[in-house]
N, CA and C atoms as an extended XYZ file, in Angstrom:
552
Properties=species:S:1:pos:R:3:atomname:S:1:resname:S:1:resid:I:1 pbc="F F F"
N       -28.408       -5.569       38.139 N   MET     1
C       -28.819       -5.210       38.679 CA  MET     1
C       -28.236       -4.376       39.665 C   MET     1
N       -26.958       -4.473       39.167 N   SER     2
C       -26.075       -3.937       41.159 CA  SER     2
C       -25.414       -2.611       41.026 C   SER     2
N       -25.782       -2.224       39.572 N   GLY     3
C       -25.745       -1.036       39.485 CA  GLY     3
C       -26.980       -0.523       39.850 C   GLY     3
N       -27.772       -0.632       40.171 N   LYS     4
C       -29.957        0.034       39.886 CA  LYS     4
C       -29.585        0.284       41.895 C   LYS     4
N       -30.444        1.304       42.164 N   LYS     5
C       -30.854        1.341       44.132 CA  LYS     5
C       -31.549        0.774       43.861 C   LYS     5
N       -31.583       -0.138       45.409 N   TYR     6
C       -32.608       -0.207       45.629 CA  TYR     6
C       -34.191        0.462       47.033 C   TYR     6
N       -34.123        1.607       45.894 N   GLU     7
C       -35.123        2.385       46.425 CA  GLU     7
C       -36.172        1.759       47.457 C   GLU     7
N       -36.939        0.303       47.202 N   SER     8
C       -37.535        0.604       47.708 CA  SER     8
C       -38.502       -0.380       48.694 C   SER     8
N       -36.296       -1.112       48.989 N   LEU     9
C       -36.014       -1.888       49.892 CA  LEU     9
C       -35.978       -0.628       51.280 C   LEU     9
N       -36.522       -1.477       52.279 N   LYS    10
C       -36.821       -1.450       53.416 CA  LYS    10
C       -36.549       -2.123       54.520 C   LYS    10
N       -36.116       -1.683       55.215 N   ILE    11
C       -35.505       -3.081       56.941 CA  ILE    11
C       -36.507       -2.937       58.106 C   ILE    11
N       -37.416       -3.742       57.989 N   GLU    12
C       -38.150       -3.904       58.793 CA  GLU    12
C       -37.709       -4.524       60.720 C   GLU    12
N       -37.296       -5.372       60.287 N   ASN    13
C       -36.587       -5.370       62.025 CA  ASN    13
C       -35.359       -5.692       61.970 C   ASN    13
N       -34.714       -6.227       62.664 N   ILE    14
C       -33.584       -6.852       62.898 CA  ILE    14
C       -33.339       -7.463       64.426 C   ILE    14
N       -33.420       -8.389       63.974 N   VAL    15
C       -33.546       -9.163       65.952 CA  VAL    15
C       -31.456       -9.685       66.123 C   VAL    15
N       -31.669       -9.758       66.794 N   ALA    16
C       -29.593       -9.623       67.491 CA  ALA    16
C       -29.735      -10.632       68.726 C   ALA    16
N       -28.623      -11.212       68.733 N   SER    17
C       -29.052      -12.127       70.231 CA  SER    17
C       -27.451      -12.538       70.296 C   SER    17
N       -26.906      -12.740       71.866 N   GLY    18
C       -26.047      -13.239       72.638 CA  GLY    18
C       -26.085      -12.799       74.434 C   GLY    18
N       -24.430      -13.228       74.361 N   ALA    19
C       -25.108      -13.034       75.799 CA  ALA    19
C       -23.974      -11.287       75.962 C   ALA    19
N       -24.723      -10.626       77.225 N   ILE    20
C       -24.370       -9.157       77.871 CA  ILE    20
C       -24.290      -10.153       79.665 C   ILE    20
N       -23.959      -10.697       79.956 N   ALA    21
C       -23.834      -10.669       81.997 CA  ALA    21
C       -23.139      -12.901       81.282 C   ALA    21
N       -22.752      -12.638       82.415 N   GLU    22
C       -22.714      -14.097       83.097 CA  GLU    22
C       -23.437      -14.727       83.859 C   GLU    22
N       -24.387      -14.207       84.351 N   SER    23
C       -25.420      -14.428       84.177 CA  SER    23
C       -26.464      -13.405       84.931 C   SER    23
N       -27.249      -13.214       85.032 N   ILE    24
C       -28.587      -12.200       85.643 CA  ILE    24
C       -29.224      -12.411       86.595 C   ILE    24
N       -29.836      -11.541       87.515 N   ASP    25
C       -31.184      -11.991       88.819 CA  ASP    25
C       -31.662      -11.188       88.347 C   ASP    25
N       -33.334      -12.310       87.723 N   LEU    26
C       -34.794      -11.683       86.719 CA  LEU    26
C       -34.987      -11.497       87.569 C   LEU    26
N       -35.811      -12.063       88.505 N   ALA    27
C       -36.163      -11.290       89.818 CA  ALA    27
C       -36.189       -9.473       90.687 C   ALA    27
N       -34.618       -9.584       90.647 N   ALA    28
C       -33.521       -8.441       91.091 CA  ALA    28
C       -33.455       -7.477       89.684 C   ALA    28
N       -33.085       -7.600       88.863 N   PHE    29
C       -33.054       -6.525       87.381 CA  PHE    29
C       -34.669       -6.251       87.420 C   PHE    29
N       -35.857       -7.498       87.542 N   THR    30
C       -37.264       -6.621       86.753 CA  THR    30
C       -37.564       -5.834       87.788 C   THR    30
N       -37.177       -6.025       88.807 N   GLU    31
C       -37.801       -5.373       90.368 CA  GLU    31
C       -37.458       -3.637       90.043 C   GLU    31
N       -35.890       -3.137       89.533 N   LYS    32
C       -35.392       -2.411       89.586 CA  LYS    32
C       -35.325       -2.049       88.174 C   LYS    32
N       -35.860       -2.423       86.849 N   THR    33
C       -35.838       -1.736       85.705 CA  THR    33
C       -37.600       -1.760       85.489 C   THR    33
N       -37.420       -0.011       85.050 N   GLU    34
C       -39.784       -0.422       84.541 CA  GLU    34
C       -39.351       -0.784       83.265 C   GLU    34
N       -40.394       -1.203       82.433 N   ASN    35
C       -40.659       -1.636       81.529 CA  ASN    35
C       -39.944       -3.061       81.269 C   ASN    35
N       -40.303       -3.849       82.147 N   CYS    36
C       -40.070       -5.011       82.208 CA  CYS    36
C       -40.383       -6.162       83.210 C   CYS    36
N       -40.893       -7.132       82.606 N   ASP    37
C       -41.801       -7.655       83.191 CA  ASP    37
C       -41.717       -9.111       83.262 C   ASP    37
N       -41.748       -9.727       84.092 N   LEU    38
C       -41.332      -11.047       84.663 CA  LEU    38
C       -42.167      -12.317       85.134 C   LEU    38
N       -42.768      -13.139       84.345 N   ASN    39
C       -44.071      -13.834       84.167 CA  ASN    39
C       -43.280      -15.223       84.255 C   ASN    39
N       -42.129      -16.312       85.014 N   THR    40
C       -41.630      -17.631       84.663 CA  THR    40
C       -42.807      -18.940       84.110 C   THR    40
N       -43.961      -18.193       84.633 N   LYS    41
C       -45.026      -19.012       84.326 CA  LYS    41
C       -44.986      -19.215       82.406 C   LYS    41
N       -45.388      -18.001       82.222 N   ARG    42
C       -45.809      -17.993       80.746 CA  ARG    42
C       -44.511      -18.254       80.603 C   ARG    42
N       -43.041      -17.529       80.564 N   PHE    43
C       -41.307      -17.362       80.039 CA  PHE    43
C       -40.568      -17.372       81.018 C   PHE    43
N       -39.729      -18.311       80.450 N   PRO    44
C       -38.095      -18.479       81.093 CA  PRO    44
C       -37.349      -17.469       81.203 C   PRO    44
N       -37.919      -15.958       80.382 N   GLY    45
C       -36.803      -14.908       80.413 CA  GLY    45
C       -38.356      -13.944       80.972 C   GLY    45
N       -37.092      -12.698       81.112 N   ALA    46
C       -37.818      -11.270       81.560 CA  ALA    46
C       -37.808      -10.484       80.427 C   ALA    46
N       -38.623       -9.813       79.910 N   VAL    47
C       -39.282       -8.733       78.620 CA  VAL    47
C       -38.939       -7.157       78.739 C   VAL    47
N       -37.902       -6.908       78.530 N   PHE    48
C       -37.964       -5.125       78.463 CA  PHE    48
C       -38.418       -4.596       77.822 C   PHE    48
N       -39.172       -3.776       77.275 N   HIS    49
C       -38.936       -2.576       75.822 CA  HIS    49
C       -39.096       -1.618       76.469 C   HIS    49
N       -38.413       -1.115       75.526 N   ILE    50
C       -37.463        0.048       75.311 CA  ILE    50
C       -38.115        1.146       74.689 C   ILE    50
N       -38.209        2.420       75.036 N   THR    51
C       -39.717        3.074       73.674 CA  THR    51
C       -38.574        3.419       72.824 C   THR    51
N       -37.375        3.574       73.195 N   ASP    52
C       -36.872        4.991       73.148 CA  ASP    52
C       -34.735        4.351       72.951 C   ASP    52
N       -35.149        3.544       71.592 N   PRO    53
C       -35.477        2.645       70.513 CA  PRO    53
C       -36.571        1.751       70.691 C   PRO    53
N       -37.611        1.990       69.305 N   LYS    54
C       -38.625        1.009       70.382 CA  LYS    54
C       -38.161        0.232       70.069 C   LYS    54
N       -37.795       -1.187       70.896 N   ILE    55
C       -37.351       -2.282       70.660 CA  ILE    55
C       -37.601       -3.461       71.788 C   ILE    55
N       -37.696       -4.680       71.779 N   ALA    56
C       -38.735       -5.157       72.902 CA  ALA    56
C       -36.690       -6.570       73.466 C   ALA    56
N       -36.523       -7.018       74.490 N   CYS    57
C       -35.199       -7.319       74.552 CA  CYS    57
C       -35.192       -8.099       75.619 C   CYS    57
N       -36.018      -10.033       74.918 N   LEU    58
C       -35.866      -10.956       75.813 CA  LEU    58
C       -34.391      -11.161       76.297 C   LEU    58
N       -34.944      -11.152       77.954 N   ILE    59
C       -33.290      -11.350       78.873 CA  ILE    59
C       -33.637      -12.795       79.899 C   ILE    59
N       -32.401      -13.675       79.442 N   PHE    60
C       -32.996      -14.582       80.462 CA  PHE    60
C       -31.711      -14.877       81.609 C   PHE    60
N       -32.034      -15.983       82.402 N   SER    61
C       -31.297      -16.029       84.336 CA  SER    61
C       -29.554      -16.355       83.135 C   SER    61
N       -29.123      -16.745       81.970 N   SER    62
C       -28.108      -17.046       81.513 CA  SER    62
C       -26.998      -16.455       81.256 C   SER    62
N       -27.575      -14.977       81.061 N   GLY    63
C       -26.870      -13.721       80.991 CA  GLY    63
C       -27.207      -13.840       79.229 C   GLY    63
N       -27.695      -14.801       78.585 N   LYS    64
C       -28.030      -14.370       76.669 CA  LYS    64
C       -29.384      -13.226       77.016 C   LYS    64
N       -29.432      -12.706       76.099 N   ILE    65
C       -30.459      -11.776       75.635 CA  ILE    65
C       -30.967      -11.759       73.886 C   ILE    65
N       -32.027      -11.349       73.504 N   VAL    66
C       -32.569      -11.611       72.242 CA  VAL    66
C       -33.023       -9.977       71.991 C   VAL    66
N       -32.969       -9.720       70.798 N   ILE    67
C       -32.934       -7.920       70.328 CA  ILE    67
C       -33.994       -8.061       69.950 C   ILE    67
N       -34.954       -7.028       69.978 N   THR    68
C       -36.044       -7.126       68.250 CA  THR    68
C       -36.689       -6.227       68.162 C   THR    68
N       -37.171       -5.576       66.844 N   GLY    69
C       -37.493       -4.151       66.284 CA  GLY    69
C       -36.828       -3.553       66.649 C   GLY    69
N       -35.880       -3.477       65.981 N   ALA    70
C       -34.677       -2.588       65.493 CA  ALA    70
C       -34.890       -1.911       64.341 C   ALA    70
N       -35.039       -1.024       63.303 N   ARG    71
C       -34.288       -0.471       62.188 CA  ARG    71
C       -33.443       -0.794       61.721 C   ARG    71
N       -32.335       -0.399       62.419 N   ASP    72
C       -31.249        0.118       61.618 CA  ASP    72
C       -29.388       -0.219       62.806 C   ASP    72
N       -28.379       -0.721       62.375 N   GLU    73
C       -27.614       -1.121       63.114 CA  GLU    73
C       -27.236        0.766       63.979 C   GLU    73
N       -28.057        1.628       64.207 N   THR    74
C       -27.852        2.665       65.162 CA  THR    74
C       -28.739        2.488       66.681 C   THR    74
N       -29.943        2.193       65.733 N   ALA    75
C       -30.988        1.756       66.974 CA  ALA    75
C       -30.381        0.616       67.697 C   ALA    75
N       -30.169       -0.277       67.257 N   LEU    76
C       -29.722       -1.957       67.401 CA  LEU    76
C       -28.808       -0.921       68.643 C   LEU    76
N       -28.045       -0.414       68.544 N   ALA    77
C       -26.514       -0.051       68.810 CA  ALA    77
C       -27.025        0.536       70.737 C   ALA    77
N       -27.521        1.432       70.620 N   ALA    78
C       -28.459        2.296       71.253 CA  ALA    78
C       -29.136        1.496       72.200 C   ALA    78
N       -29.991        0.183       71.529 N   GLY    79
C       -31.049       -0.018       72.909 CA  GLY    79
C       -30.050       -1.188       73.299 C   GLY    79
N       -29.145       -1.731       72.420 N   LEU    80
C       -28.447       -2.457       73.913 CA  LEU    80
C       -27.670       -1.555       75.521 C   LEU    80
N       -27.300       -0.404       74.722 N   ALA    81
C       -26.455        0.518       75.765 CA  ALA    81
C       -27.499        0.644       76.540 C   ALA    81
N       -29.252        0.890       76.314 N   VAL    82
C       -29.859        0.849       77.404 CA  VAL    82
C       -30.120       -0.401       78.224 C   VAL    82
N       -30.009       -0.956       77.604 N   VAL    83
C       -29.422       -2.867       78.608 CA  VAL    83
C       -28.470       -2.402       79.717 C   VAL    83
N       -27.713       -2.245       79.145 N   ILE    84
C       -26.503       -2.303       79.802 CA  ILE    84
C       -26.086       -0.963       80.873 C   ILE    84
N       -26.613       -0.624       80.578 N   LYS    85
C       -27.118        0.886       81.880 CA  LYS    85
C       -27.901        0.205       82.692 C   LYS    85
N       -29.123       -0.236       82.480 N   ALA    86
C       -29.859       -0.832       83.255 CA  ALA    86
C       -29.573       -2.128       83.411 C   ALA    86
N       -28.759       -3.242       83.766 N   LEU    87
C       -28.386       -3.637       84.330 CA  LEU    87
C       -27.396       -3.136       85.336 C   LEU    87
N       -26.066       -1.976       84.962 N   LYS    88
C       -25.887       -1.864       86.203 CA  LYS    88
C       -26.449       -1.431       87.140 C   LYS    88
N       -27.276       -0.361       86.455 N   SER    89
C       -27.805        0.358       87.665 CA  SER    89
C       -29.086       -0.555       88.409 C   SER    89
N       -29.253       -2.288       87.816 N   ALA    90
C       -29.773       -2.853       88.789 CA  ALA    90
C       -28.843       -3.721       89.670 C   ALA    90
N       -27.483       -3.287       89.322 N   GLY    91
C       -26.506       -4.022       90.307 CA  GLY    91
C       -25.716       -5.217       89.810 C   GLY    91
N       -26.018       -5.620       88.312 N   ILE    92
C       -25.757       -7.255       87.942 CA  ILE    92
C       -24.476       -6.450       86.848 C   ILE    92
N       -23.225       -6.670       87.218 N   VAL    93
C       -21.996       -6.617       85.817 CA  VAL    93
C       -22.491       -7.440       84.773 C   VAL    93
N       -22.847       -6.575       84.059 N   PRO    94
C       -22.567       -7.221       82.712 CA  PRO    94
C       -21.142       -7.119       81.770 C   PRO    94
N       -20.424       -7.485       80.918 N   LEU    95
C       -19.795       -8.842       80.217 CA  LEU    95
C       -18.987       -6.852       80.256 C   LEU    95
N       -17.781       -6.978       80.197 N   ASP    96
C       -16.910       -6.155       79.712 CA  ASP    96
C       -17.471       -5.498       77.682 C   ASP    96
N       -17.020       -6.579       77.170 N   GLU    97
C       -17.988       -6.725       76.134 CA  GLU    97
C       -19.041       -7.693       75.375 C   GLU    97
N       -19.836       -6.897       75.427 N   PRO    98
C       -21.278       -7.551       75.360 CA  PRO    98
C       -20.980       -8.984       74.264 C   PRO    98
N       -20.819       -9.820       74.003 N   ARG    99
C       -21.262      -10.692       72.114 CA  ARG    99
C       -22.781      -10.890       71.683 C   ARG    99
N       -23.077       -9.576       71.236 N   VAL   100
C       -24.514       -9.257       70.552 CA  VAL   100
C       -23.926       -9.182       68.966 C   VAL   100
N       -25.173      -10.271       67.974 N   LYS   101
C       -25.107       -9.938       66.489 CA  LYS   101
C       -25.732      -10.226       66.153 C   LYS   101
N       -25.750       -9.194       64.892 N   VAL   102
C       -27.288       -9.946       64.073 CA  VAL   102
C       -27.744      -11.609       63.634 C   VAL   102
N       -28.597      -11.750       63.783 N   THR   103
C       -29.270      -13.325       63.628 CA  THR   103
C       -30.897      -12.971       62.171 C   THR   103
N       -30.860      -11.950       62.134 N   ASN   104
C       -31.905      -12.003       60.913 CA  ASN   104
C       -32.287      -10.631       60.691 C   ASN   104
N       -32.331      -10.050       59.943 N   ILE   105
C       -32.668       -8.919       59.024 CA  ILE   105
C       -34.290       -9.253       58.220 C   ILE   105
N       -34.921       -8.495       58.371 N   VAL   106
C       -36.251       -9.082       57.513 CA  VAL   106
C       -36.634       -7.513       56.935 C   VAL   106
N       -36.588       -7.560       55.202 N   CYS   107
C       -36.859       -6.421       54.494 CA  CYS   107
C       -38.161       -6.746       53.707 C   CYS   107
N       -38.140       -6.131       53.053 N   SER   108
C       -39.616       -5.579       52.404 CA  SER   108
C       -38.656       -5.038       51.305 C   SER   108
N       -39.779       -5.235       50.608 N   TYR   109
C       -39.226       -4.722       48.885 CA  TYR   109
C       -40.687       -4.287       48.239 C   TYR   109
N       -40.554       -3.512       46.475 N   ASN   110
C       -41.317       -2.985       46.086 CA  ASN   110
C       -40.993       -3.883       44.495 C   ASN   110
N       -41.371       -4.813       43.901 N   LEU   111
C       -41.218       -4.870       43.258 CA  LEU   111
C       -41.416       -3.913       41.878 C   LEU   111
N       -42.353       -3.329       41.969 N   GLY   112
C       -43.521       -2.408       41.440 CA  GLY   112
C       -44.228       -3.572       39.722 C   GLY   112
N       -44.587       -4.646       40.000 N   LYS   113
C       -45.200       -5.063       38.851 CA  LYS   113
C       -46.484       -6.131       39.305 C   LYS   113
N       -47.407       -6.669       39.366 N   TYR   114
C       -47.893       -7.841       39.221 CA  TYR   114
C       -47.615       -9.158       38.865 C   TYR   114
N       -47.406      -10.302       39.340 N   ILE   115
C       -46.436      -11.371       39.747 CA  ILE   115
C       -47.515      -12.470       39.723 C   ILE   115
N       -47.914      -13.724       38.543 N   ASN   116
C       -48.701      -14.522       38.540 CA  ASN   116
C       -47.518      -15.596       38.752 C   ASN   116
N       -48.654      -15.971       40.826 N   LEU   117
C       -47.603      -16.923       41.805 CA  LEU   117
C       -47.935      -18.360       40.786 C   LEU   117
N       -48.746      -18.855       39.832 N   ASN   118
C       -48.867      -19.865       39.709 CA  ASN   118
C       -48.003      -20.104       38.556 C   ASN   118
N       -47.573      -19.658       37.604 N   LYS   119
C       -46.463      -19.869       36.456 CA  LYS   119
C       -45.019      -19.252       36.891 C   LYS   119
N       -44.631      -18.630       38.639 N   LEU   120
C       -43.741      -18.506       39.293 CA  LEU   120
C       -43.513      -20.316       39.247 C   LEU   120
N       -44.330      -20.652       40.330 N   THR   121
C       -44.467      -22.010       40.706 CA  THR   121
C       -44.165      -22.887       39.941 C   THR   121
N       -44.475      -23.054       38.500 N   VAL   122
C       -44.150      -24.421       38.107 CA  VAL   122
C       -42.950      -23.760       37.083 C   VAL   122
N       -42.718      -22.624       37.172 N   THR   123
C       -41.528      -22.007       36.542 CA  THR   123
C       -40.098      -22.532       37.677 C   THR   123
N       -39.983      -22.152       38.449 N   PHE   124
C       -39.011      -22.454       39.765 CA  PHE   124
C       -38.433      -23.344       39.481 C   PHE   124
N       -37.325      -23.857       40.358 N   ASN   125
C       -37.077      -25.350       40.874 CA  ASN   125
C       -37.576      -25.675       41.832 C   ASN   125
N       -38.398      -26.703       41.801 N   VAL   126
C       -39.559      -26.886       42.680 CA  VAL   126
C       -39.002      -27.046       43.948 C   VAL   126
N       -38.269      -27.670       43.942 N   GLU   127
C       -37.559      -27.869       45.436 CA  GLU   127
C       -37.407      -26.584       46.644 C   GLU   127
N       -36.872      -25.518       45.619 N   ASN   128
C       -37.047      -24.473       46.547 CA  ASN   128
C       -38.442      -23.328       46.793 C   ASN   128
N       -39.506      -24.179       45.886 N   VAL   129
C       -40.767      -23.019       46.154 CA  VAL   129
C       -41.450      -23.948       47.399 C   VAL   129
N       -42.371      -23.440       48.006 N   GLU   130
C       -43.662      -22.820       47.914 CA  GLU   130
C       -44.967      -22.460       48.142 C   GLU   130
N       -45.896      -22.829       47.502 N   TYR   131
C       -46.669      -22.198       47.348 CA  TYR   131
C       -47.954      -22.998       47.507 C   TYR   131
N       -48.981      -22.582       48.240 N   GLU   132
C       -50.383      -23.114       49.116 CA  GLU   132
C       -51.268      -21.710       48.678 C   GLU   132
N       -52.049      -21.170       47.912 N   PRO   133
C       -52.566      -20.263       48.361 CA  PRO   133
C       -53.714      -20.006       49.559 C   PRO   133
N       -54.663      -21.932       49.432 N   GLU   134
C       -55.347      -21.764       50.923 CA  GLU   134
C       -54.456      -22.112       51.884 C   GLU   134
N       -53.200      -21.860       52.366 N   GLN   135
C       -52.780      -22.125       53.626 CA  GLN   135
C       -52.732      -20.424       53.269 C   GLN   135
N       -51.381      -19.567       52.174 N   PHE   136
C       -50.845      -18.900       52.428 CA  PHE   136
C       -50.552      -17.641       51.586 C   PHE   136
N       -51.118      -17.178       51.076 N   PRO   137
C       -51.411      -16.222       50.102 CA  PRO   137
C       -50.179      -15.363       48.853 C   PRO   137
N       -48.938      -16.160       49.977 N   GLY   138
C       -48.054      -15.847       49.159 CA  GLY   138
C       -46.930      -17.435       48.774 C   GLY   138
N       -45.841      -16.779       47.978 N   LEU   139
C       -45.239      -17.699       46.953 CA  LEU   139
C       -44.193      -17.572       47.829 C   LEU   139
N       -43.297      -18.984       48.776 N   VAL   140
C       -41.848      -19.054       49.482 CA  VAL   140
C       -41.045      -19.334       48.885 C   VAL   140
N       -39.756      -18.674       48.236 N   PHE   141
C       -38.445      -19.037       47.475 CA  PHE   141
C       -37.630      -19.201       48.327 C   PHE   141
N       -36.971      -20.004       48.755 N   ARG   142
C       -35.812      -20.405       49.277 CA  ARG   142
C       -34.556      -20.222       48.681 C   ARG   142
N       -33.307      -19.347       49.143 N   ILE   143
C       -32.344      -18.778       48.111 CA  ILE   143
C       -31.327      -20.058       49.074 C   ILE   143
N       -30.260      -20.879       48.656 N   ALA   144
C       -29.043      -21.562       49.080 CA  ALA   144
C       -27.799      -20.039       49.313 C   ALA   144
N       -27.471      -19.797       48.262 N   ASP   145
C       -26.682      -18.515       48.346 CA  ASP   145
C       -26.669      -17.249       47.746 C   ASP   145
N       -26.886      -16.230       48.753 N   PRO   146
C       -26.942      -15.810       50.516 CA  PRO   146
C       -28.178      -16.955       50.649 C   PRO   146
N       -28.370      -17.722       52.401 N   LYS   147
C       -28.887      -18.221       52.611 CA  LYS   147
C       -30.175      -17.407       53.555 C   LYS   147
N       -31.486      -17.450       52.089 N   ILE   148
C       -31.988      -15.488       52.356 CA  ILE   148
C       -33.960      -16.789       51.368 C   ILE   148
N       -34.546      -16.447       52.937 N   VAL   149
C       -35.993      -16.767       52.632 CA  VAL   149
C       -36.586      -15.677       51.816 C   VAL   149
N       -37.255      -15.566       51.061 N   VAL   150
C       -38.176      -15.017       50.547 CA  VAL   150
C       -39.706      -15.000       50.547 C   VAL   150
N       -40.520      -14.206       50.383 N   LEU   151
C       -42.208      -14.325       50.145 CA  LEU   151
C       -42.341      -13.398       49.554 C   LEU   151
N       -43.075      -13.769       48.104 N   ILE   152
C       -43.309      -13.253       46.793 CA  ILE   152
C       -45.445      -13.112       47.544 C   ILE   152
N       -45.311      -11.996       47.110 N   PHE   153
C       -46.990      -11.655       46.901 CA  PHE   153
C       -47.186      -11.257       45.825 C   PHE   153
N       -48.859      -11.735       45.473 N   SER   154
C       -48.607      -11.244       43.520 CA  SER   154
C       -48.585       -9.663       43.064 C   SER   154
N       -49.096       -9.706       44.168 N   SER   155
C       -48.675       -7.874       44.126 CA  SER   155
C       -47.737       -7.086       43.814 C   SER   155
N       -46.542       -8.155       43.679 N   GLY   156
C       -45.231       -7.633       43.764 CA  GLY   156
C       -44.527       -7.132       44.878 C   GLY   156
N       -45.254       -6.965       45.857 N   LYS   157
C       -44.927       -7.269       47.150 CA  LYS   157
C       -43.782       -8.219       47.564 C   LYS   157
N       -42.894       -8.002       48.167 N   ILE   158
C       -41.770       -9.288       48.977 CA  ILE   158
C       -41.188       -8.703       50.326 C   ILE   158
N       -41.011       -9.902       50.780 N   ILE   159
C       -40.533       -9.872       52.097 CA  ILE   159
C       -39.039      -11.256       51.995 C   ILE   159
N       -38.222       -9.844       52.601 N   LEU   160
C       -36.772      -11.264       52.713 CA  LEU   160
C       -36.485      -11.516       54.037 C   LEU   160
N       -35.937      -12.600       54.400 N   THR   161
C       -35.804      -13.130       55.783 CA  THR   161
C       -34.777      -13.762       55.769 C   THR   161
N       -33.767      -13.652       56.780 N   GLY   162
C       -32.600      -14.690       56.687 CA  GLY   162
C       -31.003      -13.454       56.820 C   GLY   162
N       -31.242      -12.923       56.157 N   GLY   163
C       -30.208      -12.263       56.088 CA  GLY   163
C       -29.688      -11.923       57.575 C   GLY   163
N       -27.447      -11.714       57.312 N   LYS   164
C       -27.277      -11.475       58.619 CA  LYS   164
C       -26.720      -10.408       59.145 C   LYS   164
N       -26.738       -9.577       57.185 N   ASN   165
C       -26.293       -7.872       57.157 CA  ASN   165
C       -26.928       -7.682       55.719 C   ASN   165
N       -27.669       -6.373       55.464 N   LEU   166
C       -27.823       -6.019       54.383 CA  LEU   166
C       -27.387       -6.668       52.878 C   LEU   166
N       -25.789       -6.912       53.127 N   ASP   167
C       -25.272       -7.436       51.689 CA  ASP   167
C       -26.097       -8.928       51.696 C   ASP   167
N       -26.540       -9.229       52.316 N   ASP   168
C       -26.984      -10.925       52.153 CA  ASP   168
C       -28.235      -10.361       51.255 C   ASP   168
N       -29.155       -9.685       51.888 N   VAL   169
C       -29.761       -9.160       51.236 CA  VAL   169
C       -30.344       -8.866       50.240 C   VAL   169
N       -29.347       -7.477       50.140 N   LYS   170
C       -28.950       -7.275       48.331 CA  LYS   170
C       -28.616       -8.732       47.293 C   LYS   170
N       -27.979       -8.813       48.046 N   ARG   171
C       -27.552      -10.469       47.109 CA  ARG   171
C       -28.799      -11.192       46.739 C   ARG   171
N       -29.350      -11.572       47.910 N   GLY   172
C       -30.626      -12.448       47.605 CA  GLY   172
C       -31.266      -12.121       46.734 C   GLY   172
N       -31.913      -10.268       46.826 N   LEU   173
C       -32.830       -9.705       46.055 CA  LEU   173
C       -32.508       -9.647       44.407 C   LEU   173
N       -30.657       -9.674       44.433 N   ASP   174
C       -30.650       -9.859       43.130 CA  ASP   174
C       -30.387      -11.210       42.764 C   ASP   174
N       -30.896      -12.775       43.312 N   VAL   175
C       -30.519      -13.434       42.616 CA  VAL   175
C       -32.444      -13.820       42.428 C   VAL   175
N       -32.838      -13.201       43.251 N   LEU   176
C       -34.455      -13.319       43.156 CA  LEU   176
C       -35.076      -12.906       41.857 C   LEU   176
N       -34.541      -11.225       41.787 N   GLU   177
C       -34.546      -10.709       40.361 CA  GLU   177
C       -34.021      -10.981       38.854 C   GLU   177
N       -33.120      -12.224       38.899 N   LYS   178
C       -32.389      -12.719       37.860 CA  LYS   178
C       -33.565      -13.993       37.568 C   LYS   178
N       -33.542      -14.479       38.344 N   LYS   179
C       -34.868      -15.713       38.896 CA  LYS   179
C       -36.065      -14.903       37.425 C   LYS   179
N       -36.257      -14.187       38.013 N   LEU   180
C       -37.781      -13.581       37.707 CA  LEU   180
C       -37.260      -12.916       35.997 C   LEU   180
N       -36.234      -12.201       35.474 N   GLU   181
C       -35.889      -12.329       34.595 CA  GLU   181
C       -36.421      -13.175       33.252 C   GLU   181
N       -35.948      -14.369       33.699 N   THR   182
C       -35.746      -15.390       32.743 CA  THR   182
C       -38.077      -15.689       32.619 C   THR   182
N       -38.649      -15.047       33.489 N   VAL   183
C       -39.895      -16.264       33.891 CA  VAL   183
C       -41.264      -14.466       33.481 C   VAL   183
N       -40.709      -13.656       34.102 N   LEU   184
C       -41.711      -11.885       33.570 CA  LEU   184
C       -41.345      -12.086       32.203 C   LEU   184
């Protein structure tokens, strides 16, 4: 499949985390920043909603951040730039070089054919597979290298998660398709 294009592979979400400052006064930041909420009774960090690009950031007093909702690296970088600008506007000194990196990429893919999940469960290595249709309609297949978790649905649609970059996701997809060739 390496020569084949990944036509239906689509990034649904990129999650990144890291440090953006030595420490952050969340109350001051929230007060001076639009679309930023702080409710320490419910959550220990501030939730900053950015509309363009459409992402959400969890910002903690330790200076750590979790960014979610980006659909590509450009949106991730743009969102981080918005956060850094907001920190500066609130009088908080950000790190010269924010240490933020991608921790998870979630992608969807369509195999384009019906999948008999019961047959897959019996054929795949039982250690790497979970399928309990009473609990969840998809089969969970864990790939060791690259470390990717694949949710397979009978419709042929799949979700791949756990990759740190798109190459990991594509390699996981290659492993899955090679495994499926022996079954289907």
